[in-house]
Short mmCIF file of C-alpha atoms and ligand atoms in Angstrom, two decimals:
data_model
loop_
_atom_site.label_atom_id
_atom_site.label_comp_id
_atom_site.label_asym_id
_atom_site.label_seq_id
_atom_site.Cartn_x
_atom_site.Cartn_y
_atom_site.Cartn_z
CA MET G 232 -143.66 -255.03 58.41
CA SER G 233 -140.45 -255.06 56.30
CA ASP G 234 -137.93 -251.95 57.04
CA PHE G 235 -137.99 -251.19 53.52
CA PHE G 236 -141.86 -250.50 53.61
CA ASN G 237 -141.61 -248.83 56.91
CA GLN G 238 -139.27 -246.36 55.64
CA ILE G 239 -140.91 -245.47 52.43
CA SER G 240 -144.41 -245.13 54.01
CA ARG G 241 -142.79 -242.72 57.01
CA ARG G 242 -140.87 -240.83 54.30
CA LYS G 243 -144.34 -240.11 52.32
CA PHE G 244 -146.09 -239.45 55.45
CA ILE G 245 -143.54 -236.72 56.13
CA VAL G 246 -144.62 -235.36 52.30
CA THR G 247 -148.45 -235.48 53.29
CA ALA G 248 -148.82 -234.38 56.39
CA GLY G 249 -146.68 -231.14 55.38
CA ALA G 250 -149.45 -231.24 52.28
CA SER G 251 -152.13 -231.67 54.87
CA ALA G 252 -150.92 -228.84 56.76
CA SER G 253 -151.19 -226.08 54.02
CA ALA G 254 -154.88 -227.35 53.96
CA VAL G 255 -156.02 -225.81 50.68
CA PHE G 256 -157.18 -228.68 48.62
CA LEU G 257 -158.92 -228.39 45.48
CA LYS G 258 -159.94 -224.83 46.22
CA GLY G 259 -158.44 -221.65 45.88
CA CYS G 260 -156.33 -222.59 42.80
CA LEU G 261 -158.80 -221.45 40.31
CA GLY G 262 -160.09 -218.44 41.77
CA ASN G 263 -162.03 -219.42 44.58
CA PRO G 264 -160.94 -218.35 48.20
CA PRO G 265 -160.51 -221.14 50.70
CA GLU G 266 -163.39 -221.13 53.33
CA ASN G 267 -160.91 -221.85 56.00
CA LEU G 268 -157.51 -223.08 56.74
CA THR G 269 -157.88 -225.65 59.64
CA GLY G 270 -159.23 -228.55 57.74
CA GLY G 271 -162.66 -227.86 55.63
CA SER G 272 -166.29 -226.74 56.66
CA SER G 273 -168.94 -228.86 58.01
CA GLN G 274 -172.56 -229.09 57.24
CA SER G 275 -175.18 -230.80 59.31
CA ALA G 276 -178.31 -232.57 58.01
CA PRO G 277 -181.58 -230.83 57.14
CA THR G 278 -184.23 -231.46 59.55
CA ALA G 279 -185.93 -235.13 59.69
CA GLN G 280 -189.20 -235.24 58.22
CA SER G 281 -189.58 -238.95 58.21
CA VAL G 282 -187.80 -240.58 61.34
CA ALA G 283 -190.99 -241.59 63.19
CA ASN G 284 -191.20 -244.17 60.24
CA VAL G 285 -187.89 -245.97 60.93
CA ASN G 286 -188.56 -249.53 61.72
CA PRO G 287 -188.14 -249.51 65.76
CA GLU G 288 -185.85 -253.02 65.48
CA GLN G 289 -183.76 -251.01 63.18
CA ALA G 290 -183.60 -247.69 65.05
CA PRO G 291 -179.97 -246.42 65.17
CA GLU G 292 -178.05 -246.58 68.45
CA THR G 293 -177.00 -242.96 67.71
CA THR G 294 -178.15 -240.32 65.43
CA THR G 295 -174.84 -238.58 65.22
CA VAL G 296 -171.63 -239.13 63.14
CA LYS G 297 -169.09 -237.29 61.52
CA LEU G 298 -167.91 -238.42 57.96
CA GLY G 299 -165.04 -236.88 55.94
CA TYR G 300 -165.18 -236.17 52.00
CA VAL G 301 -162.97 -234.59 49.49
CA PRO G 302 -164.74 -232.58 47.17
CA ILE G 303 -164.70 -234.63 43.75
CA VAL G 304 -167.59 -236.69 42.54
CA GLU G 305 -166.52 -239.46 44.49
CA ALA G 306 -168.33 -237.86 47.71
CA ALA G 307 -171.52 -237.32 45.72
CA PRO G 308 -173.33 -240.32 47.68
CA LEU G 309 -172.37 -239.18 50.99
CA ILE G 310 -173.56 -235.45 49.89
CA ILE G 311 -176.74 -236.55 48.23
CA ALA G 312 -177.62 -238.91 51.21
CA GLN G 313 -177.10 -235.75 53.43
CA GLU G 314 -179.03 -233.08 51.14
CA LYS G 315 -181.99 -234.94 50.12
CA GLY G 316 -182.55 -236.38 53.46
CA PHE G 317 -181.98 -239.94 52.84
CA PHE G 318 -179.78 -240.55 55.87
CA ALA G 319 -182.50 -238.83 57.88
CA LYS G 320 -185.19 -241.04 56.40
CA TYR G 321 -183.28 -243.76 58.20
CA GLY G 322 -182.80 -242.22 61.75
CA MET G 323 -179.62 -240.73 60.74
CA THR G 324 -180.60 -237.12 61.69
CA LYS G 325 -177.52 -235.70 62.72
CA VAL G 326 -174.75 -236.60 60.28
CA GLU G 327 -171.95 -234.27 59.99
CA LEU G 328 -169.94 -233.95 56.86
CA SER G 329 -166.62 -232.88 56.94
CA LYS G 330 -164.75 -231.51 53.90
CA GLN G 331 -160.98 -232.67 54.24
CA ALA G 332 -157.98 -230.65 53.19
CA SER G 333 -156.23 -233.50 51.91
CA TRP G 334 -156.09 -237.37 52.03
CA GLY G 335 -153.36 -236.73 54.54
CA SER G 336 -155.71 -234.77 56.88
CA ALA G 337 -158.53 -237.29 56.42
CA ARG G 338 -156.06 -240.13 57.43
CA ASP G 339 -154.88 -237.91 60.42
CA ASN G 340 -158.68 -237.26 61.42
CA VAL G 341 -159.94 -241.01 61.10
CA GLU G 342 -156.80 -241.86 63.61
CA ILE G 343 -158.31 -239.34 66.48
CA GLY G 344 -162.01 -240.24 65.59
CA SER G 345 -164.84 -237.88 66.30
CA ALA G 346 -164.15 -237.92 69.87
CA GLY G 347 -160.83 -236.27 69.07
CA GLY G 348 -162.21 -233.71 67.14
CA GLY G 349 -161.93 -235.87 63.79
CA ILE G 350 -163.92 -238.14 61.77
CA ASP G 351 -165.62 -241.44 62.15
CA GLY G 352 -165.07 -242.63 58.67
CA GLY G 353 -166.20 -241.43 55.45
CA GLN G 354 -164.57 -241.46 51.57
CA TRP G 355 -161.30 -243.42 50.93
CA GLN G 356 -159.14 -243.99 48.01
CA MET G 357 -157.97 -247.85 48.16
CA PRO G 358 -156.44 -249.58 49.86
CA MET G 359 -156.49 -246.65 52.53
CA PRO G 360 -158.68 -248.38 54.89
CA HIS G 361 -156.40 -251.65 54.61
CA LEU G 362 -152.99 -249.38 54.99
CA ILE G 363 -154.57 -247.74 58.35
CA THR G 364 -155.91 -251.21 59.66
CA GLU G 365 -152.43 -252.66 59.23
CA GLY G 366 -150.73 -249.26 61.10
CA LEU G 367 -148.59 -248.74 57.61
CA ILE G 368 -149.73 -245.01 56.93
CA THR G 369 -150.50 -243.82 60.66
CA LYS G 370 -148.44 -242.03 63.14
CA GLY G 371 -145.91 -244.48 65.21
CA ASN G 372 -147.56 -247.35 62.92
CA GLN G 373 -150.61 -247.35 65.28
CA LYS G 374 -153.15 -250.26 63.78
CA ILE G 375 -156.53 -248.50 63.85
CA PRO G 376 -159.02 -251.14 62.44
CA MET G 377 -161.15 -250.26 59.54
CA TYR G 378 -164.08 -251.56 57.73
CA VAL G 379 -164.75 -251.21 54.07
CA LEU G 380 -168.80 -251.00 53.48
CA ALA G 381 -169.32 -249.99 50.13
CA GLN G 382 -168.10 -248.70 47.06
CA LEU G 383 -168.91 -245.11 46.21
CA ILE G 384 -168.42 -244.81 42.57
CA THR G 385 -166.98 -246.00 39.34
CA HIS G 386 -165.26 -243.82 36.88
CA GLY G 387 -165.06 -240.29 36.89
CA ASN G 388 -161.39 -239.87 36.91
CA GLY G 389 -158.74 -239.24 34.78
CA ILE G 390 -154.97 -238.47 33.64
CA ALA G 391 -154.31 -234.74 32.91
CA ILE G 392 -151.40 -233.59 30.93
CA ALA G 393 -149.65 -230.41 30.65
CA SER G 394 -150.77 -228.09 27.45
CA LYS G 395 -146.97 -228.28 26.14
CA HIS G 396 -147.37 -232.06 25.16
CA ALA G 397 -150.60 -231.77 23.54
CA GLY G 398 -150.68 -233.85 20.42
CA LYS G 399 -147.86 -236.20 21.72
CA ILE G 400 -149.04 -238.29 24.71
CA SER G 401 -152.44 -239.92 24.44
CA LEU G 402 -154.18 -243.41 26.11
CA GLU G 403 -151.53 -245.31 24.22
CA VAL G 404 -148.57 -243.79 25.90
CA ALA G 405 -146.21 -245.97 24.24
CA GLN G 406 -146.01 -243.53 21.03
CA ALA G 407 -144.76 -240.88 23.43
CA LYS G 408 -142.00 -243.36 24.44
CA SER G 409 -139.04 -241.43 22.72
CA LEU G 410 -140.36 -238.03 24.25
CA PHE G 411 -140.00 -239.46 27.72
CA LYS G 412 -136.39 -240.92 27.11
CA GLU G 413 -135.40 -237.40 25.91
CA LEU G 414 -136.96 -235.55 28.95
CA LYS G 415 -135.25 -238.14 31.25
CA SER G 416 -131.72 -236.83 29.96
CA SER G 417 -132.67 -233.19 30.84
CA THR G 418 -136.20 -232.65 32.98
CA PRO G 419 -137.78 -235.87 33.67
CA PHE G 420 -141.51 -235.87 33.15
CA THR G 421 -142.95 -235.16 36.33
CA ALA G 422 -146.36 -236.49 37.28
CA ALA G 423 -148.09 -235.99 40.55
CA PHE G 424 -150.95 -237.87 42.76
CA THR G 425 -152.71 -236.55 45.87
CA PHE G 426 -151.72 -239.59 48.28
CA PRO G 427 -149.10 -242.40 47.58
CA HIS G 428 -150.00 -246.09 47.10
CA VAL G 429 -153.58 -245.45 46.26
CA ASN G 430 -155.90 -244.97 43.36
CA GLN G 431 -154.35 -241.93 41.58
CA ASP G 432 -150.70 -242.86 41.80
CA LEU G 433 -151.92 -246.51 40.81
CA TRP G 434 -153.61 -245.01 37.70
CA ILE G 435 -150.80 -243.23 36.58
CA ARG G 436 -148.42 -246.25 37.10
CA TYR G 437 -150.65 -248.74 35.16
CA TRP G 438 -151.03 -246.45 32.32
CA LEU G 439 -147.32 -245.78 31.83
CA ALA G 440 -146.51 -249.34 32.43
CA ALA G 441 -148.91 -250.47 29.84
CA GLY G 442 -147.13 -248.20 27.35
CA GLY G 443 -143.73 -249.79 28.35
CA LEU G 444 -142.51 -246.95 30.49
CA ASP G 445 -141.28 -247.60 34.14
CA PRO G 446 -142.89 -245.32 36.57
CA ASP G 447 -139.75 -245.62 39.07
CA ALA G 448 -137.12 -245.01 36.50
CA ASP G 449 -138.46 -242.97 33.36
CA VAL G 450 -140.39 -240.73 35.19
CA LYS G 451 -140.67 -238.43 38.71
CA LEU G 452 -143.66 -239.56 40.42
CA LEU G 453 -144.40 -237.25 43.48
CA THR G 454 -147.31 -236.53 45.89
CA VAL G 455 -148.45 -233.22 45.58
CA PRO G 456 -151.73 -231.14 46.98
CA ALA G 457 -154.11 -230.96 44.06
CA ALA G 458 -154.11 -227.19 44.48
CA GLN G 459 -150.39 -226.94 44.17
CA THR G 460 -150.24 -229.57 41.23
CA VAL G 461 -152.58 -227.29 39.34
CA ALA G 462 -150.36 -224.03 40.03
CA ASN G 463 -147.36 -226.12 39.32
CA MET G 464 -148.88 -227.40 35.71
CA LYS G 465 -149.73 -223.69 35.08
CA THR G 466 -145.81 -222.69 35.45
CA GLY G 467 -144.73 -225.49 33.68
CA THR G 468 -143.13 -227.56 36.25
CA MET G 469 -145.82 -230.21 36.50
CA ASP G 470 -146.41 -232.49 33.25
CA ALA G 471 -149.13 -234.92 34.48
CA PHE G 472 -151.69 -235.72 37.01
CA SER G 473 -154.44 -238.08 38.17
CA THR G 474 -157.57 -236.76 39.45
CA GLY G 475 -161.42 -236.94 39.64
CA ASP G 476 -164.07 -234.55 38.32
CA PRO G 477 -164.61 -231.74 38.10
CA TRP G 478 -160.81 -231.41 37.62
CA PRO G 479 -160.41 -232.77 34.11
CA TYR G 480 -163.10 -230.45 32.79
CA ARG G 481 -161.37 -227.42 34.84
CA ILE G 482 -158.03 -228.28 33.23
CA VAL G 483 -159.35 -228.35 29.67
CA GLN G 484 -161.49 -225.13 30.18
CA ASP G 485 -158.51 -222.98 32.07
CA LYS G 486 -156.25 -224.23 29.16
CA ILE G 487 -153.75 -225.58 31.65
CA GLY G 488 -153.69 -229.24 29.77
CA PHE G 489 -155.87 -231.92 28.14
CA MET G 490 -156.82 -235.39 29.02
CA ALA G 491 -154.71 -238.19 28.08
CA ALA G 492 -157.03 -240.63 29.24
CA LEU G 493 -160.01 -241.39 31.34
CA THR G 494 -159.61 -244.22 34.16
CA ALA G 495 -162.90 -245.62 32.26
CA GLU G 496 -160.65 -246.15 28.96
CA ILE G 497 -157.96 -247.83 31.08
CA TRP G 498 -160.21 -250.52 32.99
CA LYS G 499 -163.87 -250.08 31.92
CA ASN G 500 -166.61 -250.40 35.14
CA HIS G 501 -162.92 -250.09 37.59
CA PRO G 502 -163.20 -249.85 41.37
CA GLU G 503 -162.91 -246.28 42.36
CA GLU G 504 -163.42 -245.07 45.86
CA TYR G 505 -165.20 -246.20 48.93
CA PHE G 506 -167.15 -245.76 52.25
CA ALA G 507 -165.15 -247.13 55.35
CA MET G 508 -165.31 -246.52 58.62
CA ARG G 509 -163.59 -247.05 62.22
CA ALA G 510 -164.20 -250.49 63.17
CA ASP G 511 -165.02 -249.46 66.90
CA TRP G 512 -167.39 -247.22 65.60
CA VAL G 513 -169.21 -249.85 63.38
CA ASP G 514 -169.36 -252.52 66.23
CA LYS G 515 -170.49 -250.00 68.72
CA ASN G 516 -173.30 -248.69 66.48
CA PRO G 517 -174.35 -251.82 63.93
CA LYS G 518 -177.60 -250.42 63.42
CA ALA G 519 -176.67 -246.64 62.97
CA THR G 520 -173.88 -248.36 60.19
CA LYS G 521 -176.82 -250.06 58.36
CA ALA G 522 -178.89 -246.76 58.72
CA LEU G 523 -175.87 -244.78 56.75
CA LEU G 524 -175.58 -247.54 54.13
CA LYS G 525 -179.38 -247.49 53.70
CA GLY G 526 -179.02 -243.82 52.90
CA ILE G 527 -176.11 -244.23 50.88
CA MET G 528 -177.51 -246.78 48.69
CA GLU G 529 -180.74 -244.70 48.45
CA ALA G 530 -178.47 -241.63 47.23
CA GLN G 531 -176.63 -244.10 44.76
CA GLN G 532 -179.75 -245.06 43.10
CA TRP G 533 -180.99 -241.81 42.88
CA LEU G 534 -177.72 -240.54 41.40
CA ASP G 535 -177.67 -243.12 38.74
CA ASN G 536 -181.05 -241.82 37.50
CA PHE G 537 -179.75 -239.41 34.77
CA ASP G 538 -182.72 -237.24 35.16
CA ASN G 539 -181.70 -236.33 38.63
CA ARG G 540 -177.99 -235.48 37.67
CA LYS G 541 -178.48 -231.87 36.55
CA GLU G 542 -179.92 -231.12 40.28
CA ALA G 543 -176.86 -233.24 41.47
CA ALA G 544 -174.39 -231.10 39.74
CA GLN G 545 -176.18 -228.01 41.30
CA ILE G 546 -175.94 -229.41 44.89
CA LEU G 547 -172.56 -230.45 44.36
CA ALA G 548 -171.31 -227.20 43.08
CA GLY G 549 -172.71 -225.31 46.15
CA ARG G 550 -170.49 -222.92 47.91
CA ASN G 551 -170.80 -225.57 51.02
CA TYR G 552 -169.05 -228.64 48.87
CA PHE G 553 -167.32 -228.08 45.97
CA ASN G 554 -167.77 -224.33 45.31
CA LEU G 555 -167.49 -224.40 41.61
CA PRO G 556 -168.31 -221.15 39.57
CA THR G 557 -170.85 -223.05 37.58
CA PRO G 558 -172.54 -226.57 37.94
CA GLU G 559 -172.18 -226.70 34.48
CA ILE G 560 -168.50 -227.97 35.06
CA LEU G 561 -170.28 -231.05 36.43
CA ALA G 562 -173.14 -231.72 33.91
CA GLY G 563 -171.34 -232.65 30.83
CA PRO G 564 -168.96 -235.36 32.42
CA TYR G 565 -172.28 -236.50 34.28
CA GLN G 566 -173.70 -237.47 30.88
CA GLY G 567 -170.37 -238.94 29.70
CA LYS G 568 -169.33 -235.90 27.92
CA TYR G 569 -165.81 -235.17 27.66
CA ASP G 570 -164.01 -232.47 25.93
CA MET G 571 -160.77 -233.77 26.43
CA GLY G 572 -158.97 -230.82 25.39
CA ASP G 573 -156.94 -232.13 22.39
CA GLY G 574 -159.37 -232.36 19.86
CA ARG G 575 -160.85 -235.59 21.03
CA LYS G 576 -164.39 -235.46 22.34
CA ILE G 577 -166.14 -238.45 24.16
CA ASP G 578 -169.90 -238.44 24.12
CA ASP G 579 -170.71 -241.85 25.57
CA LYS G 580 -173.16 -242.48 28.58
CA SER G 581 -171.06 -245.74 29.59
CA MET G 582 -168.03 -243.65 30.13
CA ALA G 583 -169.88 -241.64 32.64
CA ALA G 584 -169.57 -241.80 36.70
CA TYR G 585 -171.64 -244.65 38.03
CA TYR G 586 -172.71 -244.83 41.59
CA TRP G 587 -175.20 -247.96 42.14
CA LYS G 588 -174.98 -250.20 38.60
CA ASP G 589 -172.65 -249.96 35.97
CA GLY G 590 -172.17 -251.88 32.67
CA LYS G 591 -170.69 -254.98 34.96
CA GLY G 592 -173.39 -255.16 37.75
CA ASN G 593 -173.60 -253.71 41.24
CA VAL G 594 -171.07 -250.92 41.88
CA SER G 595 -172.17 -250.30 45.86
CA TYR G 596 -171.45 -254.00 47.09
CA PRO G 597 -167.65 -253.94 47.79
CA TYR G 598 -166.16 -256.92 46.11
CA LYS G 599 -163.41 -258.45 47.89
CA SER G 600 -161.80 -259.32 44.46
CA HIS G 601 -161.27 -255.61 43.96
CA ASP G 602 -159.65 -255.05 47.48
CA LEU G 603 -157.26 -258.11 46.23
CA TRP G 604 -156.59 -256.11 43.19
CA PHE G 605 -155.44 -252.82 45.05
CA ILE G 606 -153.56 -254.86 47.65
CA THR G 607 -151.96 -256.95 44.42
CA GLU G 608 -151.06 -253.61 42.99
CA ASN G 609 -149.16 -252.31 45.86
CA VAL G 610 -147.07 -255.57 46.08
CA ARG G 611 -146.32 -255.00 42.00
CA TRP G 612 -144.63 -251.63 42.83
CA GLY G 613 -142.93 -252.58 46.03
CA PHE G 614 -145.00 -250.80 48.33
CA LEU G 615 -146.03 -253.98 50.44
CA PRO G 616 -144.18 -257.03 50.85
CA LYS G 617 -144.28 -260.22 48.59
CA ASP G 618 -145.56 -262.09 51.49
CA TYR G 619 -148.94 -260.94 50.85
CA ILE G 620 -149.57 -262.69 47.81
CA ALA G 621 -147.45 -265.51 48.78
CA ASN G 622 -149.39 -268.78 48.99
CA ASN G 623 -152.35 -267.92 47.03
CA ALA G 624 -152.47 -264.49 48.56
CA ALA G 625 -153.26 -266.00 52.24
CA LYS G 626 -151.99 -262.73 54.14
CA ALA G 627 -153.76 -260.42 51.68
CA LYS G 628 -156.97 -262.39 52.16
CA GLU G 629 -156.53 -262.52 55.98
CA LEU G 630 -156.55 -258.90 55.87
CA ILE G 631 -159.45 -258.34 53.31
CA ASN G 632 -161.68 -260.40 55.41
CA LYS G 633 -160.99 -258.71 58.16
CA VAL G 634 -161.51 -255.20 56.51
CA ASN G 635 -163.94 -255.86 53.88
CA ARG G 636 -167.67 -256.10 55.56
CA GLU G 637 -169.76 -256.87 52.47
CA ASP G 638 -171.79 -258.91 54.83
CA ILE G 639 -172.93 -255.74 56.53
CA TRP G 640 -173.74 -254.34 52.91
CA LYS G 641 -176.06 -257.20 52.18
CA GLU G 642 -177.78 -256.94 55.62
CA ALA G 643 -178.24 -253.07 54.95
CA ALA G 644 -179.67 -253.92 51.33
CA LYS G 645 -181.98 -256.41 52.63
CA GLU G 646 -183.84 -254.16 55.16
CA ALA G 647 -183.40 -251.36 52.46
CA GLY G 648 -185.70 -253.74 50.32
CA ILE G 649 -183.32 -254.13 47.29
CA ALA G 650 -184.30 -256.58 45.31
CA SER G 651 -182.43 -260.07 45.72
CA ALA G 652 -181.44 -260.17 42.16
CA ASP G 653 -179.70 -257.02 42.73
CA ILE G 654 -177.54 -258.32 45.71
CA PRO G 655 -174.30 -259.79 44.55
CA THR G 656 -174.40 -263.47 45.73
CA LYS G 657 -170.22 -263.65 45.35
CA THR G 658 -167.39 -261.73 46.77
CA SER G 659 -165.57 -261.84 43.63
CA ARG G 660 -166.46 -260.11 40.55
CA GLY G 661 -164.59 -262.46 38.34
CA VAL G 662 -161.54 -261.98 35.87
CA GLU G 663 -161.07 -258.07 35.26
CA GLU G 664 -159.52 -257.23 31.83
CA PHE G 665 -157.55 -253.91 31.33
CA PHE G 666 -157.34 -251.92 27.95
CA ASP G 667 -153.92 -253.59 27.06
CA GLY G 668 -155.52 -256.90 27.24
CA VAL G 669 -154.06 -257.97 30.58
CA LYS G 670 -156.10 -259.91 32.78
CA PHE G 671 -156.23 -260.09 36.57
CA ASP G 672 -158.00 -263.16 38.07
CA PRO G 673 -158.52 -262.87 41.84
CA GLU G 674 -158.26 -266.67 41.96
CA ASN G 675 -154.45 -266.34 41.09
CA PRO G 676 -153.07 -262.77 41.78
CA GLU G 677 -149.35 -264.20 41.14
CA ALA G 678 -149.83 -264.86 37.88
CA TYR G 679 -151.12 -261.57 37.11
CA LEU G 680 -147.74 -260.36 38.54
CA LYS G 681 -145.90 -262.58 36.10
CA SER G 682 -147.76 -261.50 33.42
CA LEU G 683 -146.82 -257.76 33.81
CA LYS G 684 -143.55 -256.96 32.04
CA ILE G 685 -142.99 -253.74 34.32
CA LYS G 686 -143.31 -254.17 38.19
CA LYS G 687 -140.70 -253.81 40.84
CA VAL G 688 -141.51 -257.28 42.67
CA SER G 689 -139.81 -260.26 41.42
CA VAL G 690 -141.95 -262.89 40.81
CA1 CA H 977 -160.39 -240.90 42.90
#
């Protein structure tokens, strides 16, 4: 690792560690008291009714596991698998879901594992599992090998902007260039994400750069816990942040801000968050891992039946999970209905969150080509050194081949009786296209970097 990266990652680590200590994440800031201050609440599985039906050859080595989640729609497959008994159906009768106070705490908890009072795996932004495996965001740069096992969701995220900029900033941020330049000379436009170098950071950066703004020079970007971000937006010191549902809706409802863009508008059917676990847990418990995956797959299929989404919203909104004042907050977005808060209304089912299948095919299967985009984007902004994508991305591919266990996903899918037509045969989803016409060809990430006008890396 270069000294540059080491320096950056440690500095950011201090910021996020401080954030996790405050331990009030996505809660408490809009009227609900936090449940506790030590890292969230846990829920145990309902009593299993059909464990006896588990094929003896597929019976899990252990029925116990602790999985972390953050209370946003990305976590739905884990919560639904728990609440609808899909984990139990495959023999995982003692799954404990543990609400994480922040992404920094999730990282800290997976570092120690459940044996040390932490977690064995759970929900992740990308490429957190790769960065943890490489020891780039862990304490003392300790390498904790992790496996990416499934994608949890596509869509469901957006970019929120403070009300004072209403009517001035939209998806096509180029139109607001003069506003950004003007602010730069007094109080720079400030945008936040909840963990550096991963999804939310990358979505804001992509959106700004597509409009001709340099995220490292024209705005101030920083890591802030979501609760604090909303408070800062209320008092006018925060201009923007990127987040998952239910936050876009709540920001609009509370008249704090509006949505400039949904991530579905930036990159239709984009990869979002993933299910990943410590490699040592998976290696020790391969059947239990597949049982968890089967439960998640069944939950993802259940969630994609739009007739179930009202019930899904009710479960997720519950006090044990998101603790929302009403499930209605999730109901609209779950049908692709968004009030963007600036007069724009979206009513398009193809913009809703999907868990199992989207407009491009399988969502749950973890395509290696998507891991490569996240790593390439990290190279783009100087978070990872250029050698990851040199020699046709040999180093990135080596890391992805170690971390991405799409082979286990496929085995689990076969055991679950998923139709072979629904099991991808290629580890690449092929060329991806963004809203500004830029294309990412996973066969040539360097060409993608060359095609981008705004970047930190020189290629
Ligand atoms: Ca997200």
